[in-house]
């Protein structure tokens, strides 16, 4: 039901008001979509509070892969950020937003390298992510009890997030994750996505695009915590050039850092995300595909 609503709304060009929205930006040469990791609700309440504090203090850390080489976006004790137009440009843009790059913030994210999609493949990629989001929520279990279950795992020293097995990597991920995906039916959607692009998939909703308006689409996965990844989508209006990519990435990094928003807005996005997850879970229970837990008292 949720999938049908999302697809119908996207096709109509209307905003998906019930969901935490990706950030959409434009440069002269590209349209940029950013899924911020910190906008996602998580059952790990400690990390959620720490990242909210980091955003409130306007401190962030990151690194980025560019053509196979990792660059420091944040300074070290005796070294500054890497000497690259993207990292230097992001440093200046973040400073203009009064956001400080620090060696190790509670909000430390890693921007992966670019994977190219033909514009015609974008709808297939977006559909796979939509289906994956619903699978991911169902595999985590009832969101209302997830914080308590995460606390138990943390106390037991189990660093593996409850949802971590279901983050795909090339070839569908771990054996356990691949088996769950195959049994869920999402494997068919993944089969429609070019293999290199599967590594960039995250459980998130992407907006519809008029693919005829773009020449090339690059997707970059953003890793933060296993259960709250992010993403950068750059849709190039003309031929991709180094300058076009640099301009788009600088804007995307500023958005990922939450330098263009507030802690209150991030918290509101998380609450919207939580409510949608509850709706997905309750619909799954009502359909008999998920088993209702004995108690949903803890949130």
XYZ file of N, CA and C in Angstrom, residues 67-167:
303
model
N 37.844 9.255 -7.470
C 38.577 8.473 -8.473
C 39.551 7.491 -7.832
N 39.075 6.790 -6.807
C 39.864 5.735 -6.192
C 40.809 6.168 -5.092
N 40.887 7.453 -4.803
C 41.774 7.962 -3.751
C 40.946 8.600 -2.650
N 41.293 8.262 -1.401
C 40.574 8.842 -0.272
C 41.235 10.157 0.147
N 40.427 11.187 0.351
C 40.909 12.502 0.741
C 40.332 12.890 2.102
N 41.152 13.531 2.909
C 40.706 14.017 4.217
C 39.856 15.263 4.038
N 38.644 15.199 4.519
C 37.834 16.408 4.532
C 38.016 17.170 5.827
N 38.556 16.487 6.851
C 38.765 17.071 8.168
C 40.253 17.091 8.482
N 40.705 18.054 9.273
C 42.132 18.148 9.582
C 42.576 17.113 10.604
N 43.859 16.792 10.565
C 44.490 16.005 11.604
C 45.196 16.945 12.571
N 45.879 16.401 13.568
C 46.542 17.247 14.573
C 47.594 18.132 13.918
N 48.385 17.574 13.004
C 49.484 18.316 12.390
C 49.290 18.562 10.904
N 48.106 18.206 10.380
C 47.837 18.392 8.957
C 46.449 18.963 8.746
N 46.341 19.756 7.710
C 45.036 20.290 7.379
C 44.260 19.313 6.507
N 43.194 19.801 5.883
C 42.429 18.948 4.980
C 43.282 18.670 3.748
N 42.922 17.636 3.010
C 43.678 17.283 1.810
C 43.632 18.415 0.787
N 44.706 18.527 0.035
C 44.813 19.558 -0.984
C 44.097 19.104 -2.251
N 42.817 19.359 -2.295
C 41.981 18.977 -3.425
C 40.887 20.029 -3.580
N 40.493 20.370 -4.794
C 39.466 21.406 -4.971
C 38.159 21.108 -4.236
N 37.803 19.830 -4.122
C 36.554 19.488 -3.434
C 36.679 19.725 -1.932
N 37.724 19.187 -1.312
C 37.877 19.338 0.139
C 38.149 20.790 0.524
N 38.941 21.488 -0.264
C 39.214 22.898 0.035
C 37.962 23.750 -0.184
N 37.223 23.424 -1.241
C 35.984 24.164 -1.488
C 34.954 23.927 -0.410
N 34.836 22.676 0.053
C 33.893 22.363 1.127
C 34.312 23.043 2.425
N 35.616 23.084 2.696
C 36.098 23.746 3.909
C 35.675 25.218 3.921
N 35.847 25.894 2.800
C 35.465 27.304 2.717
C 33.957 27.485 2.828
N 33.203 26.604 2.159
C 31.739 26.715 2.193
C 31.197 26.436 3.590
N 31.782 25.462 4.294
C 31.339 25.161 5.662
C 31.687 26.299 6.610
N 32.866 26.887 6.428
C 33.257 28.022 7.279
C 32.287 29.186 7.102
N 31.826 29.389 5.861
C 30.855 30.453 5.600
C 29.536 30.202 6.320
N 29.257 28.914 6.597
C 28.046 28.545 7.337
C 28.326 28.399 8.835
N 29.520 28.823 9.254
C 29.933 28.762 10.668
C 29.948 27.332 11.212
N 30.323 26.409 10.329
C 30.475 25.007 10.721
C 31.959 24.658 10.686
N 32.434 24.019 11.751
C 33.854 23.724 11.913
C 34.152 22.273 11.586
N 35.185 22.063 10.802
C 35.683 20.717 10.538
C 36.646 20.337 11.658
N 36.376 19.232 12.318
C 37.197 18.802 13.445
C 37.744 17.404 13.164
N 38.759 17.008 13.925
C 39.421 15.731 13.672
C 38.477 14.555 13.848
N 37.676 14.573 14.903
C 36.792 13.432 15.153
C 35.512 13.907 15.836
N 34.535 14.193 15.023
C 33.223 14.568 15.527
C 32.378 13.320 15.762
N 31.362 13.462 16.595
C 30.395 12.361 16.745
C 29.695 12.097 15.418
N 29.655 13.103 14.569
C 29.093 12.942 13.229
C 30.249 12.895 12.232
N 30.761 11.697 12.011
C 31.864 11.441 11.082
C 31.335 10.564 9.958
N 31.238 11.114 8.756
C 30.705 10.327 7.639
C 31.754 10.152 6.551
N 31.540 9.122 5.729
C 32.489 8.748 4.682
C 31.765 8.728 3.340
N 32.187 9.577 2.429
C 31.566 9.656 1.103
C 32.291 8.709 0.165
N 31.551 7.768 -0.418
C 32.137 6.792 -1.321
C 32.371 7.360 -2.706
N 33.016 6.549 -3.535
C 33.313 6.969 -4.901
C 32.052 6.942 -5.755
N 32.140 7.573 -6.911
C 30.975 7.693 -7.789
C 30.733 6.421 -8.584
N 29.470 6.064 -8.703
C 29.007 5.013 -9.604
C 28.075 5.670 -10.618
N 28.292 5.402 -11.869
C 27.514 6.070 -12.916
C 26.283 5.257 -13.293
N 25.170 5.969 -13.416
C 23.910 5.384 -13.878
C 23.499 6.049 -15.183
N 23.044 5.273 -16.132
C 22.374 5.869 -17.289
C 21.062 6.473 -16.781
N 20.675 7.645 -17.255
C 19.426 8.255 -16.769
C 18.229 7.303 -16.796
N 18.133 6.455 -17.811
C 17.002 5.524 -17.905
C 17.009 4.492 -16.781
N 18.158 4.302 -16.122
C 18.246 3.337 -15.026
C 17.863 3.947 -13.676
N 17.716 5.266 -13.635
C 17.416 5.902 -12.352
C 16.092 5.431 -11.747
N 14.992 5.347 -12.507
C 13.738 4.869 -11.902
C 13.870 3.462 -11.320
N 14.638 2.595 -11.976
C 14.847 1.241 -11.458
C 15.636 1.280 -10.150
N 16.629 2.142 -10.108
C 17.441 2.303 -8.905
C 16.568 2.821 -7.754
N 15.745 3.830 -8.031
C 14.877 4.405 -7.000
C 13.862 3.377 -6.501
N 13.329 2.559 -7.392
C 12.361 1.542 -6.986
C 13.021 0.490 -6.096
N 14.236 0.086 -6.452
C 14.952 -0.890 -5.626
C 15.188 -0.329 -4.228
N 15.508 0.946 -4.159
C 15.737 1.555 -2.837
C 14.441 1.636 -2.031
N 13.344 1.941 -2.699
C 12.060 2.019 -2.016
C 11.677 0.667 -1.422
N 11.834 -0.391 -2.222
C 11.516 -1.730 -1.736
C 12.482 -2.149 -0.630
N 13.745 -1.767 -0.795
C 14.740 -2.105 0.211
C 14.443 -1.406 1.536
N 13.950 -0.188 1.474
C 13.603 0.530 2.709
C 12.533 -0.231 3.487
N 11.515 -0.701 2.799
C 10.457 -1.430 3.486
C 10.980 -2.747 4.063
N 11.836 -3.426 3.298
C 12.440 -4.652 3.805
C 13.292 -4.365 5.036
N 14.066 -3.315 4.966
C 14.959 -2.957 6.075
C 14.170 -2.686 7.354
N 13.092 -1.908 7.231
C 12.264 -1.604 8.403
C 11.661 -2.878 8.972
N 11.167 -3.755 8.114
C 10.572 -4.997 8.600
C 11.603 -5.874 9.297
N 12.830 -5.908 8.768
C 13.861 -6.744 9.375
C 14.336 -6.192 10.717
N 14.268 -4.887 10.918
C 14.638 -4.304 12.213
C 13.584 -4.614 13.271
N 12.362 -4.880 12.852
C 11.295 -5.152 13.807
C 10.561 -3.887 14.211
N 9.667 -4.016 15.153
C 8.829 -2.896 15.585
C 9.709 -1.724 16.024
N 9.600 -0.562 15.364
C 10.418 0.591 15.748
C 10.203 1.028 17.190
N 8.997 0.774 17.725
C 8.704 1.224 19.089
C 9.508 0.475 20.134
N 9.938 -0.739 19.814
C 10.730 -1.507 20.774
C 12.209 -1.572 20.382
N 12.563 -1.006 19.230
C 13.938 -1.114 18.752
C 14.958 -0.480 19.699
N 14.722 0.711 20.272
C 15.725 1.274 21.187
C 16.075 0.344 22.339
N 15.085 -0.334 22.903
C 15.362 -1.253 24.012
C 16.197 -2.431 23.532
N 15.904 -2.940 22.335
C 16.672 -4.067 21.814
C 18.106 -3.668 21.475
N 18.287 -2.433 20.974
C 19.637 -1.954 20.692
C 20.430 -1.795 21.985
N 19.773 -1.292 23.037
C 20.470 -1.140 24.325
C 20.962 -2.481 24.849
N 20.141 -3.512 24.701
C 20.545 -4.851 25.146
C 21.762 -5.316 24.366
N 21.762 -5.092 23.063
C 22.905 -5.497 22.245
C 24.156 -4.712 22.615
N 24.002 -3.415 22.887
C 25.159 -2.611 23.256
C 25.742 -3.063 24.587
N 24.893 -3.381 25.534
C 25.359 -3.851 26.839
C 26.097 -5.177 26.688
N 25.623 -6.010 25.766
C 26.250 -7.313 25.540
C 27.540 -7.201 24.727
N 27.859 -5.987 24.280
C 29.071 -5.794 23.504
C 28.948 -6.201 22.061
N 27.735 -6.331 21.563
C 27.517 -6.692 20.164
C 27.474 -5.410 19.344
N 28.567 -5.116 18.667
C 28.659 -3.858 17.931
C 27.868 -3.879 16.635
N 27.418 -5.044 16.210
C 26.694 -5.163 14.949
C 25.283 -4.647 15.106
N 24.929 -3.653 14.315
C 23.574 -3.132 14.349
C 22.580 -4.218 13.949
N 21.385 -4.113 14.481
C 20.349 -5.093 14.172
C 20.096 -5.176 12.673
N 20.195 -4.064 11.979
C 19.919 -4.073 10.548
C 21.142 -4.214 9.665
N 22.330 -4.380 10.267
C 23.554 -4.277 9.484
C 23.677 -5.327 8.393
N 23.144 -6.539 8.624
C 23.285 -7.600 7.631
C 22.551 -7.276 6.343
N 21.685 -6.292 6.375
C 20.839 -6.048 5.218
C 21.258 -4.801 4.444
N 22.469 -4.309 4.722
C 23.034 -3.258 3.897
C 23.734 -3.928 2.722
